[in-house]
Short mmCIF file of C-alpha atoms and ligand atoms in Angstrom, two decimals:
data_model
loop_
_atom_site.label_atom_id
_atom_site.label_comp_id
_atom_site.label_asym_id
_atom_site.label_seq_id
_atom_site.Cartn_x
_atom_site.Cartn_y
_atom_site.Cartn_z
CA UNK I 1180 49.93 67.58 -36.82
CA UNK I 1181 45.83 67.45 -36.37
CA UNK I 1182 44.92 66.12 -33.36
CA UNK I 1183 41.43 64.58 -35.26
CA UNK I 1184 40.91 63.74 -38.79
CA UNK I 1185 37.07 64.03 -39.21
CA UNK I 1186 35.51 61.52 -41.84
CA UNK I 1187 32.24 63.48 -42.98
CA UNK I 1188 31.17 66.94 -42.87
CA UNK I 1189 27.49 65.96 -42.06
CA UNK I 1190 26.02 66.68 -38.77
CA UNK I 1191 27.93 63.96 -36.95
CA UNK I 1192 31.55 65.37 -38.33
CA UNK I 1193 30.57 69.00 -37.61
CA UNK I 1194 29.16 68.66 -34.62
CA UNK I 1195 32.19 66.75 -33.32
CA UNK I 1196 34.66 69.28 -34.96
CA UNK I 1197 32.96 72.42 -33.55
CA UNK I 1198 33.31 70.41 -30.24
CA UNK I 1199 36.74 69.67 -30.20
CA UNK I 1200 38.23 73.00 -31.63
CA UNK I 1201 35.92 75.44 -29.60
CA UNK I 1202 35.74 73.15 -26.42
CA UNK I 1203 38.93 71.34 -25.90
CA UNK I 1204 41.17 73.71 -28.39
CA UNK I 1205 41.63 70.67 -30.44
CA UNK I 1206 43.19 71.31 -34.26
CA UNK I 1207 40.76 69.65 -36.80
CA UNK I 1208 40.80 68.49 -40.44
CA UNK I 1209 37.36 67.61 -41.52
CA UNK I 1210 37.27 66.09 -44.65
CA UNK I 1211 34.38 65.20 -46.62
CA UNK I 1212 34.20 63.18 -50.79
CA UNK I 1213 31.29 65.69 -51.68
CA UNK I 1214 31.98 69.23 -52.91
CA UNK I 1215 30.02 70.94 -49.92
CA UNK I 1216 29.83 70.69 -46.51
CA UNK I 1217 26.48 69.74 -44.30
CA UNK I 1218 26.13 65.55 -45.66
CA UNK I 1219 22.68 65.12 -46.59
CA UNK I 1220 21.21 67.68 -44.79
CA UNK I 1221 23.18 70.28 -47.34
CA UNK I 1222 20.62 72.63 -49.04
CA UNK I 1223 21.70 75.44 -52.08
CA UNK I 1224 20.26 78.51 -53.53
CA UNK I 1225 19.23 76.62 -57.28
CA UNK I 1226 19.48 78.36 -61.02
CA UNK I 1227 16.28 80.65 -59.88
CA UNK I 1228 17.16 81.50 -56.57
CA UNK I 1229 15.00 78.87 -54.55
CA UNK I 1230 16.48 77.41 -51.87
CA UNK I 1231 16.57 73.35 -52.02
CA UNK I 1232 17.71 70.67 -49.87
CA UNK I 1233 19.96 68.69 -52.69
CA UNK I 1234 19.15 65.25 -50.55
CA UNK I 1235 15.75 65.57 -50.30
CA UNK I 1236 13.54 67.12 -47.75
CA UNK I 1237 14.93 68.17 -44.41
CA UNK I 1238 12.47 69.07 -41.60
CA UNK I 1239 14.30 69.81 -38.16
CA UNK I 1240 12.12 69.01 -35.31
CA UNK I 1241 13.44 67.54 -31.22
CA UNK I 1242 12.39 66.80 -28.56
CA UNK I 1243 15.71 67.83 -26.76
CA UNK I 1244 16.59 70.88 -25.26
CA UNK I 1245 20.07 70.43 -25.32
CA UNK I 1246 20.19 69.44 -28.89
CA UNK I 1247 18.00 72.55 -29.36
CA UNK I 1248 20.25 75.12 -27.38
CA UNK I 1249 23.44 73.30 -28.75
CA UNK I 1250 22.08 74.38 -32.75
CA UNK I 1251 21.11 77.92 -31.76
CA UNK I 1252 24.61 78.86 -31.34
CA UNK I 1253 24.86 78.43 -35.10
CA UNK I 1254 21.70 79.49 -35.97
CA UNK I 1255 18.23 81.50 -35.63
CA UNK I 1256 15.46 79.52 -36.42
CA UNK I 1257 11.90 80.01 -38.56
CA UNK I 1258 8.78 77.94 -36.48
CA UNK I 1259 7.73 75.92 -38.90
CA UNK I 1260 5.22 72.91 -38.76
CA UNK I 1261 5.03 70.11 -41.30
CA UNK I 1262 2.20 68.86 -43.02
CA UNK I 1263 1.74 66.01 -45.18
CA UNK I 1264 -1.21 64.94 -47.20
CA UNK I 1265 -1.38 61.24 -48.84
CA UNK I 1266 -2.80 60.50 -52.23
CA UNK I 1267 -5.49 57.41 -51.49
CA UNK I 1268 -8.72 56.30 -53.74
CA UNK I 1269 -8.51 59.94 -55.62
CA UNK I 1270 -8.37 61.85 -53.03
CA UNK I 1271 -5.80 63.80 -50.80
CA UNK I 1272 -5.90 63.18 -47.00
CA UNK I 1273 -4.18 64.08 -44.29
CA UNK I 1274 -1.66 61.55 -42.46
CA UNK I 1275 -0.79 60.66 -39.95
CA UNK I 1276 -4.56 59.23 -40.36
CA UNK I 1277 -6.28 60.95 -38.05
CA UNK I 1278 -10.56 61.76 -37.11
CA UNK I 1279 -10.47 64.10 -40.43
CA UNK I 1280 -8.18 61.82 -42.18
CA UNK I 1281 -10.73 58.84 -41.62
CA UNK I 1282 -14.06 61.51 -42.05
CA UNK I 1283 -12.79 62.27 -46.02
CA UNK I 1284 -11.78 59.42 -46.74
CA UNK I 1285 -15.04 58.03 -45.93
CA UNK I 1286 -17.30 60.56 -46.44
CA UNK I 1287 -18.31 60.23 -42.46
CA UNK I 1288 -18.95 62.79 -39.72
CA UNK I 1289 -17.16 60.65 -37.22
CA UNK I 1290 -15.97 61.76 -33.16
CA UNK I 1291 -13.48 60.82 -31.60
CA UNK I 1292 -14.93 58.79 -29.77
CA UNK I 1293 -16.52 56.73 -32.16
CA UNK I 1294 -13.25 56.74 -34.11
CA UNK I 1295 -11.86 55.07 -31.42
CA UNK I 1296 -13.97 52.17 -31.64
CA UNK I 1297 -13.95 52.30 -35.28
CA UNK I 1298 -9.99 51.33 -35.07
CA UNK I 1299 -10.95 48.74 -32.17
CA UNK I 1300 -13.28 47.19 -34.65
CA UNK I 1301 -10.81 46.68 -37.76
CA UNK I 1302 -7.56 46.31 -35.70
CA UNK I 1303 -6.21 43.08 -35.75
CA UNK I 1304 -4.70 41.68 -32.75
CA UNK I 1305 -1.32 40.66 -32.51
CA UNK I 1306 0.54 39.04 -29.67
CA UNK I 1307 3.76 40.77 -30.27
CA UNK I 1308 3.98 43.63 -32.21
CA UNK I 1309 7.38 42.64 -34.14
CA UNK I 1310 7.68 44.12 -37.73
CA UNK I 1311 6.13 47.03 -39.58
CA UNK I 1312 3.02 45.26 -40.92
CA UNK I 1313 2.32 44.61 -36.63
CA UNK I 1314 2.41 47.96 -35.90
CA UNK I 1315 -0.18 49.28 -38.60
CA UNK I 1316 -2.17 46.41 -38.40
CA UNK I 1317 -2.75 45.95 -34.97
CA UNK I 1318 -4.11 50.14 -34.73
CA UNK I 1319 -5.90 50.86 -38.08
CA UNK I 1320 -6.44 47.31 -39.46
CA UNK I 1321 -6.08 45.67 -42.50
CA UNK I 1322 -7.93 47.91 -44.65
CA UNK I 1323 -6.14 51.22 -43.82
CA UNK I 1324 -2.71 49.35 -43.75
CA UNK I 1325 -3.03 47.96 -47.47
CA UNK I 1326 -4.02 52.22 -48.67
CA UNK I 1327 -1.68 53.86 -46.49
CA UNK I 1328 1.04 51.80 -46.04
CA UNK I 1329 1.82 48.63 -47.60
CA UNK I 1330 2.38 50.08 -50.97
CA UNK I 1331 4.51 53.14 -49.76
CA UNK I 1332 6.92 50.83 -47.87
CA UNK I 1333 7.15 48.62 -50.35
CA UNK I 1334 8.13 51.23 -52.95
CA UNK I 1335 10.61 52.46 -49.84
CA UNK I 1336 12.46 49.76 -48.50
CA UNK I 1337 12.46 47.29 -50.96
CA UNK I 1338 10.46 44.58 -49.02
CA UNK I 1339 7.24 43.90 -47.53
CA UNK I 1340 6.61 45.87 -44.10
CA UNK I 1341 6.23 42.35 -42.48
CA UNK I 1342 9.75 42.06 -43.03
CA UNK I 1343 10.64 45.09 -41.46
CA UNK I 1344 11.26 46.15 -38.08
CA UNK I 1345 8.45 47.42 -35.97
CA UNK I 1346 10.29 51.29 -35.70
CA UNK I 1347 10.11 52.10 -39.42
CA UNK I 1348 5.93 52.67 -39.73
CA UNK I 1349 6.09 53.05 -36.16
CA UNK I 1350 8.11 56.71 -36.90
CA UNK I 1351 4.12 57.79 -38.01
CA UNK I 1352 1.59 57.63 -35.42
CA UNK I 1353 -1.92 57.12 -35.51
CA UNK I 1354 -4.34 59.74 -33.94
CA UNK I 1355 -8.25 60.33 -32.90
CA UNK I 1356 -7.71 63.54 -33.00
CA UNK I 1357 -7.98 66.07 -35.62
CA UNK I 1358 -4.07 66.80 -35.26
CA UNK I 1359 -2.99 66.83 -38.88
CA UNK I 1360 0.96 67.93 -37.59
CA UNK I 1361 3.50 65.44 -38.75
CA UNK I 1362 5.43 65.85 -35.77
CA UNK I 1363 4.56 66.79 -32.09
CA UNK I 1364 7.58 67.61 -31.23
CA UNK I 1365 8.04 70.72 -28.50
CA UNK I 1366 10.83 72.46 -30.89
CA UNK I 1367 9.87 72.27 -34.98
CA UNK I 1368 12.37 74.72 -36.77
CA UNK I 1369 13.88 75.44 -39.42
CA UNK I 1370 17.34 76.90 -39.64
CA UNK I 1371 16.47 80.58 -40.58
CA UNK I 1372 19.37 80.99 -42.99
CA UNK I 1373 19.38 77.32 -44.04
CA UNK I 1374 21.30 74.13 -43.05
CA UNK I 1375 24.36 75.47 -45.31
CA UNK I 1376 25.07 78.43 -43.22
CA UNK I 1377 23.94 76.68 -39.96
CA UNK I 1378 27.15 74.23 -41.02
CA UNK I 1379 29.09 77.28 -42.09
CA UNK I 1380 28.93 78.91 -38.85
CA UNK I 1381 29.60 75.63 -36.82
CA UNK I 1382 32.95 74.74 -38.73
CA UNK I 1383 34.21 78.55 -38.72
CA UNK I 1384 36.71 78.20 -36.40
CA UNK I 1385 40.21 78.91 -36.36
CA UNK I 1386 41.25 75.32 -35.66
CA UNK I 1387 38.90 73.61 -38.40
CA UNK I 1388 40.32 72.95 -42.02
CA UNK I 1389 37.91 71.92 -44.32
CA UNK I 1390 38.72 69.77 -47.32
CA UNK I 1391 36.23 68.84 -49.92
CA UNK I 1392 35.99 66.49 -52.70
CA UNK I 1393 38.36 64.62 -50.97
CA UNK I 1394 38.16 60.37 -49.65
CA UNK I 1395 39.94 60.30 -46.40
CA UNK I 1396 41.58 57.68 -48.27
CA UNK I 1397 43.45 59.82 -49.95
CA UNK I 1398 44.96 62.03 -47.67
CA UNK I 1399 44.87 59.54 -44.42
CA UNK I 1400 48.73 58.35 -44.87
CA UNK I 1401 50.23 61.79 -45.84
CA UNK I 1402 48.58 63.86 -43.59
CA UNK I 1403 49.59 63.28 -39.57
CA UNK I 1404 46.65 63.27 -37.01
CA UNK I 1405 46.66 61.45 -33.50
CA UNK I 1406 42.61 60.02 -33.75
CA UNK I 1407 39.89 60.20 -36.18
CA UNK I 1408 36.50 60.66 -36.16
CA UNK I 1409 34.64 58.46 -38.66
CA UNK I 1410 30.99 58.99 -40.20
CA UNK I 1411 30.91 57.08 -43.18
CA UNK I 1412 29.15 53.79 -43.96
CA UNK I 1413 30.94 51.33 -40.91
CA UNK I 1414 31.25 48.01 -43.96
CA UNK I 1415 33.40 50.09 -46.29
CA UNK I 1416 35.42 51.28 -43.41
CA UNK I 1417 36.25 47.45 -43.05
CA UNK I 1418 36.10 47.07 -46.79
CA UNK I 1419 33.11 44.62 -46.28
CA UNK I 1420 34.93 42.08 -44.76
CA UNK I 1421 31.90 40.41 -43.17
CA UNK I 1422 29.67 41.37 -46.76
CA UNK I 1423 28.38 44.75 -47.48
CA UNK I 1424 25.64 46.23 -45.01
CA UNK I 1425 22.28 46.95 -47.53
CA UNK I 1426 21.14 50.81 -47.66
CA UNK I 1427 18.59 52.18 -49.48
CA UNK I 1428 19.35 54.72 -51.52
CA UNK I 1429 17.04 57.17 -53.73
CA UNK I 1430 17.33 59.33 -56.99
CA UNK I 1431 16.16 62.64 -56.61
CA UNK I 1432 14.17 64.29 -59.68
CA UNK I 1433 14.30 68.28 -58.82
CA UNK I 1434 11.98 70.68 -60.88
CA UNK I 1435 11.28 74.23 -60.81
CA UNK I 1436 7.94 75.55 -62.13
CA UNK I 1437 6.82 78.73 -62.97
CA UNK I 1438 4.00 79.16 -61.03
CA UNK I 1439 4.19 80.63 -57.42
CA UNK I 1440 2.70 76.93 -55.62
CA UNK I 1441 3.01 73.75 -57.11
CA UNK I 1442 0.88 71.75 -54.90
CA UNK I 1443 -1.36 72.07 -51.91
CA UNK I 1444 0.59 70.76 -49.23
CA UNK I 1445 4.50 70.78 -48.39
CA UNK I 1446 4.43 67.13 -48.84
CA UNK I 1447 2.46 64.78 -51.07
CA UNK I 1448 2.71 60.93 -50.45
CA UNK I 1449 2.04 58.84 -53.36
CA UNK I 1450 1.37 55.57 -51.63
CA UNK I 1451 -0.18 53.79 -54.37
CA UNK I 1452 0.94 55.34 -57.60
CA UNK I 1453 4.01 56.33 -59.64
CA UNK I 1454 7.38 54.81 -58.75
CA UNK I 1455 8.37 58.02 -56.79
CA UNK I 1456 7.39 58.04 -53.12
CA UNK I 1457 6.39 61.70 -52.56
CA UNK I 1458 7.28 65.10 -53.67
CA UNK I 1459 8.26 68.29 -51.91
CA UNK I 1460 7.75 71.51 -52.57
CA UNK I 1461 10.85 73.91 -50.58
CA UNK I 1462 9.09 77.38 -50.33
CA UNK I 1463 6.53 75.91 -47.51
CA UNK I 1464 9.55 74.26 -45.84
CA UNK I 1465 11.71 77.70 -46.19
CA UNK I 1466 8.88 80.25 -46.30
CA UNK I 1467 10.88 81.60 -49.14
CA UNK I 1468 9.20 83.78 -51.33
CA UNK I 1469 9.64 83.82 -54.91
CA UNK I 1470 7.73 83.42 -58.32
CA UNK I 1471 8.60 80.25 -59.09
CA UNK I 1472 8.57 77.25 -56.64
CA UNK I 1473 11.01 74.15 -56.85
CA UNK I 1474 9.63 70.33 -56.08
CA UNK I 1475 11.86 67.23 -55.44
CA UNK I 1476 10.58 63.88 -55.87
CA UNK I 1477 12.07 60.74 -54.23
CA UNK I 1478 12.30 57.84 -56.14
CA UNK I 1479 13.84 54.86 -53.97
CA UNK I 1480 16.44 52.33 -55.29
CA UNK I 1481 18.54 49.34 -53.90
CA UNK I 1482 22.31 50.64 -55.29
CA UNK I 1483 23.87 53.91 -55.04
CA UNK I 1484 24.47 56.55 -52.25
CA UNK I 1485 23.22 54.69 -49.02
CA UNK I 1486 20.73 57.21 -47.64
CA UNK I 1487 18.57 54.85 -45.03
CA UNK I 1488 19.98 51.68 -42.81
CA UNK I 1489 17.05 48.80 -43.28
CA UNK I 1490 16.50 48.28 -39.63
CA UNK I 1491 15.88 44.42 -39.92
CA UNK I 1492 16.78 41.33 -38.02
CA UNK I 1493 19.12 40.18 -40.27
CA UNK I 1494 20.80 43.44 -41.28
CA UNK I 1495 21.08 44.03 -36.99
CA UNK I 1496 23.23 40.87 -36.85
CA UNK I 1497 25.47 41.83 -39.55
CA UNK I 1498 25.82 44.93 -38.20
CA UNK I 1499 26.83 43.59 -34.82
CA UNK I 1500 30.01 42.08 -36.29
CA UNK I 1501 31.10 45.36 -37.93
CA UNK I 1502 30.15 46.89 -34.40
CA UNK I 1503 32.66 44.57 -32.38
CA UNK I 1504 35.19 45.73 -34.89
CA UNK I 1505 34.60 49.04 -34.37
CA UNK I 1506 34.85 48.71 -30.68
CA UNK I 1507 38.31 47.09 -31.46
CA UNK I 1508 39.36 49.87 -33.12
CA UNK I 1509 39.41 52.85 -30.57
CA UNK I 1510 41.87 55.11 -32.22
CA UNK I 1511 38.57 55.87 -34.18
CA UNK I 1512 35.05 57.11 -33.21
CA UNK I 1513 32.50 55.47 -35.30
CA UNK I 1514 29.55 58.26 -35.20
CA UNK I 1515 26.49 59.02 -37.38
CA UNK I 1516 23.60 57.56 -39.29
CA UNK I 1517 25.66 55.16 -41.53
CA UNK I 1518 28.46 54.83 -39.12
CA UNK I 1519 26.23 53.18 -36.31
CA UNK I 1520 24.18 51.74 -39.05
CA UNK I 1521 20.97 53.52 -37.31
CA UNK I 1522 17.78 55.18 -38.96
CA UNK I 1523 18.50 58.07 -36.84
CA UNK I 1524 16.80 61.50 -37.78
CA UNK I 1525 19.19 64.69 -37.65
CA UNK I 1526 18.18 65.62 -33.82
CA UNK I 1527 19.71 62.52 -32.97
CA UNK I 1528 22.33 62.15 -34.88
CA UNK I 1529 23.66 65.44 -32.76
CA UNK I 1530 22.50 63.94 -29.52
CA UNK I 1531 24.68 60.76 -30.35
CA UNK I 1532 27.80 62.96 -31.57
CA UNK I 1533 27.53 65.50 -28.27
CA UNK I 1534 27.69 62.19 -26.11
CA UNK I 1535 30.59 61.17 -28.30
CA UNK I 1536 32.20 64.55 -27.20
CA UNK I 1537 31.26 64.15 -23.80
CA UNK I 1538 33.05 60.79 -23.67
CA UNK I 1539 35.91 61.80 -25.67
CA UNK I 1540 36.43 65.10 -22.77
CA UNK I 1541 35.98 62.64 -19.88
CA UNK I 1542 38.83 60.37 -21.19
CA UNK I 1543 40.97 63.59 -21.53
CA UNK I 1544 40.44 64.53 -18.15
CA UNK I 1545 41.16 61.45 -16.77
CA UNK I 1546 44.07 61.33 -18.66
CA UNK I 1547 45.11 64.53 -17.46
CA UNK I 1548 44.76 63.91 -13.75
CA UNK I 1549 47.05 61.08 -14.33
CA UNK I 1550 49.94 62.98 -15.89
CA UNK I 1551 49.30 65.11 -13.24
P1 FAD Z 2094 25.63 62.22 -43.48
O1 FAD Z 2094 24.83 63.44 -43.56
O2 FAD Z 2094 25.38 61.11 -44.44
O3 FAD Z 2094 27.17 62.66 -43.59
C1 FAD Z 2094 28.20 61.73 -43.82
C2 FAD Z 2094 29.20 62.39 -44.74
O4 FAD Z 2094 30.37 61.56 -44.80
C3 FAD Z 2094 28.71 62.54 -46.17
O5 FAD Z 2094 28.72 63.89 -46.54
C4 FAD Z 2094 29.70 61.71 -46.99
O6 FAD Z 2094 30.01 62.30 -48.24
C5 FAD Z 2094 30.92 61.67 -46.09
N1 FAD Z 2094 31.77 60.50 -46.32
C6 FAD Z 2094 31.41 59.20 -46.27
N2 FAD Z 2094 32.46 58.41 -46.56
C7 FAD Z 2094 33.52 59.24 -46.77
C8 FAD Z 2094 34.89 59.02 -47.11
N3 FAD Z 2094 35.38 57.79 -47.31
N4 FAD Z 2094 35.71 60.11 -47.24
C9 FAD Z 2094 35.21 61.36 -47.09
N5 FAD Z 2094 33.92 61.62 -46.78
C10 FAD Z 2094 33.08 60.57 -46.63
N6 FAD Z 2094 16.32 63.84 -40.57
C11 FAD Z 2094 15.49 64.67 -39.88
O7 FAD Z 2094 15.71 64.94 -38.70
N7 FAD Z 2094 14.39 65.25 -40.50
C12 FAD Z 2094 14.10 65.00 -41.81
O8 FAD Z 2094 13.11 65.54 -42.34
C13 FAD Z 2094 14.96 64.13 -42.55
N8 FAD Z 2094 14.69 63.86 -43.83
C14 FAD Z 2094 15.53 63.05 -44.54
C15 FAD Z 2094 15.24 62.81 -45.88
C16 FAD Z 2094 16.08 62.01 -46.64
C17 FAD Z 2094 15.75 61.75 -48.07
C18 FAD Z 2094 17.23 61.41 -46.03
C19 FAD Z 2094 18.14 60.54 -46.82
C20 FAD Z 2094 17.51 61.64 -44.69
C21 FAD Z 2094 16.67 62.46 -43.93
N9 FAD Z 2094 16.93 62.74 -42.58
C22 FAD Z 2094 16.08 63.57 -41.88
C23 FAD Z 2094 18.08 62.13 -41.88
C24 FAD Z 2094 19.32 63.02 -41.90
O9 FAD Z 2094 19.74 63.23 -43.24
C25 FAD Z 2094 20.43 62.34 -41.12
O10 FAD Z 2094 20.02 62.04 -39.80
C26 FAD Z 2094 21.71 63.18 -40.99
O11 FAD Z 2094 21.96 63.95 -42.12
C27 FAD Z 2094 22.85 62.22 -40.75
O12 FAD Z 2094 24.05 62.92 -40.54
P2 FAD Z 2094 25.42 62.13 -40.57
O13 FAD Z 2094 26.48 63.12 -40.29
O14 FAD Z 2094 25.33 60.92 -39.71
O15 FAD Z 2094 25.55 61.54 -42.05
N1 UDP Z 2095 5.10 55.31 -44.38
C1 UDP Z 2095 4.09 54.80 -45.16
N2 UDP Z 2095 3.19 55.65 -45.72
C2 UDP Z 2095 3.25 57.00 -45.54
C3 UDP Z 2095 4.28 57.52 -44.73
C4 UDP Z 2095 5.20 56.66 -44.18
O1 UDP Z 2095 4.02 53.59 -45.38
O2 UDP Z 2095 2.40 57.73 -46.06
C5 UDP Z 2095 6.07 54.38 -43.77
C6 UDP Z 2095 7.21 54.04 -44.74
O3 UDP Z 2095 7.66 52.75 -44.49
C7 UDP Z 2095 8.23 55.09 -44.36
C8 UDP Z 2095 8.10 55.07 -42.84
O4 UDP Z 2095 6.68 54.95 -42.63
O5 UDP Z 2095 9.52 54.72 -44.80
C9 UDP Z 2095 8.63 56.27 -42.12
O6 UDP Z 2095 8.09 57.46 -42.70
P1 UDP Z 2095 8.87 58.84 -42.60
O7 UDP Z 2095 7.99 59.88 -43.22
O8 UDP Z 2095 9.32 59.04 -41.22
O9 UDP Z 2095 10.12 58.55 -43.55
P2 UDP Z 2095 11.42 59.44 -43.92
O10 UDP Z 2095 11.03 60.88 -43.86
O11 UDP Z 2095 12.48 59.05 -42.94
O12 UDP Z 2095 11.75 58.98 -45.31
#
């Protein structure tokens, strides 16, 4: 008898398995419908040797120490900060726009301070700032908005960004400064070793089984557990009673070229041009070294593996019903990006599924003191 059948062998399922076998002695069968463990965050050695992130790229960066400290137990890390440059009017820029972004792009010898009132000028004022158009708009104006962002999102998502909520463009900031980091956060790493064996060491544990290629569908009646963890997309878990929950999902176009750098930047954004959104070339992400160099670009879609939660009014309601019968059900844990229908990035994701833990120890303790 397992005492918790885990749904998903992403972060969320891992996380919670390592948890429960090395923290509360728990025996665990983690089953995932993939051949390999790690969800979307899984990354392979390819033909050539280059290390790739099969789901596109993967860039670990928190805020949190305890998410931090929690991951080095599985892992040594490589500092790494990310870069992205953005393909506008022929020319590559940095973004998040920033004072060089707007220089280039302009051919100007701007300051800061004149940046600032540069943005003051062009920004549009907004009462609320409710959906993704707001949040551009109301910083950079109309001008940089339509070049940097209404295109991309539009390509992303499906929709216009004034149909979106407020926390998707808001996810990229906008700066004065000549900061051309992607993300400030204090801890940017990247798992030394990879995400693989970062998952590998977290579910190597005497108490774990692992089972691949495998729906919990299948195995859920024949196989005895007392609870179950669940990270999978919350609709099909009700088999879409209330109508199915819209993802977006993306096909990935992987190349390897031989050539030791493909482009000049880990990330290009194409913004404006060709249906893919960007591309991503590993070796700056990995710091491998090799002769050849591997690229992934992201082209985004409406059906097929749901990668991203639309964070929109609508979709938020929907979601609420699912969420009231998930709170009905509390023989299962409902944890993860698809689970809690949230655009959550990995660090949180293990934030969420630690507090999950915490709660799930509390209730055993209680339970305990009772019995005793
Ligand atoms: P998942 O990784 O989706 O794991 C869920 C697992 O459940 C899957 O493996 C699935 O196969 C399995 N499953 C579902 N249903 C069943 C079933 N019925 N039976 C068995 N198994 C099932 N985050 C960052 O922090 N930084 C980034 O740079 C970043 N880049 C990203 C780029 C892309 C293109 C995408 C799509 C996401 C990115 N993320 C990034 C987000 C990150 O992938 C997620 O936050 C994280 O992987 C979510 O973990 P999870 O365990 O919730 O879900
Ligand atoms: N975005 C954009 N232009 C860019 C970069 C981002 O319009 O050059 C918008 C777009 O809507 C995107 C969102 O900001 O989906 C969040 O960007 P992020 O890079 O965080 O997306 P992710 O890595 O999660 O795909």
């Amino acid at each position: 008898m397992f005492d918790y059948l885990i749904v998903g062998a992403g972060f969320a399922g891992s996380v919670l398995a390592e948890r429960l076998a090395n923290q509360l002695n728990k025996k665990v069968l983690i089953v995932d419908r993939r051949n390999h463990i790690g969800g979307n965050a899984y990354d392979h050695y390819n033909n050539d040797g280059i290390l790739v992130h099969k789901y596109g790229p993967h860039i670990f960066h928190t805020n949190s120490r305890d998410v931090f400290e929690y991951l080095s137990l599985f892992t040594e890390w490589r500092y790494y900060e990310h870069r992205v440059l953005t393909s506008v009017d022929g020319q590559l820029v940095p973004i998040p726009i920033n004072l060089d972004t707007i220089n280039k792009l302009y051919g100007l010898n701007l300051t800061a301070f004149q940046l600032e009132e540069f943005f003051a000028s062009v920004a549009e004022a907004r009462d609320k700032i409710l959906t993704s158009e707001d949040v551009v708009v109301s910083k950079v104006g109309r001008e940089l908005y339509e070049k940097f962002f209404r295109n991309y999102t539009c390509k992303q998502w499906g929709i216009d960004p004034s149909e979106l909520d407020r926390s998707v463009t808001a996810r990229v900031p906008t700066r004065t400064n000549r900061d051309n980091r992607y993300f400030t956060d204090t801890y940017q790493e990247m798992p030394q070793y990879g995400f693989t064996r970062m998952f590998e060491n977290m579910l190597n544990h005497p108490h774990i089984k692992v089972m691949l290629n495998t729906d919990y569908r299948e195995i859920q009646t024949v196989i005895p557990y007392k609870e179950m963890i669940y990270s999978g997309p919350v609709d099909e878990f009700f088999d879409y009673r209330f109508g199915k929950l819209p993802y977006r999902s993306l096909d990935f176009k992987h190349q390897t070229h031989d050539r030791q750098v493909f482009q000049s930047a880990p990330v290009v954004n194409y913004p404006n041009e060709h249906l893919y959104t960007r591309s991503t070339e590993f070796k700056y992400l990995t710091g491998q070294e090799h002769t050849k160099t591997s690229i992934v670009y992201e082209f985004p879609k409406a059906e097929g593996d749901p990668y991203y939660p639309i964070p929109r009014p609508e979709n938020t309601e929907l979601y609420k019903k699912y969420k009231s019968l998930a709170d009905a059900t509390p023989e299962v844990h409902f944890v993860g990006r698809l689970a809690t229908y949230k655009y959550y990035n990995m660090d949180q994701v293990v934030a969420q599924a630690l507090m999950v833990f915490k709660q799930i120890s509390a209730k055993e303790s209680l339970e305990m003191a009772i019995i005793r």
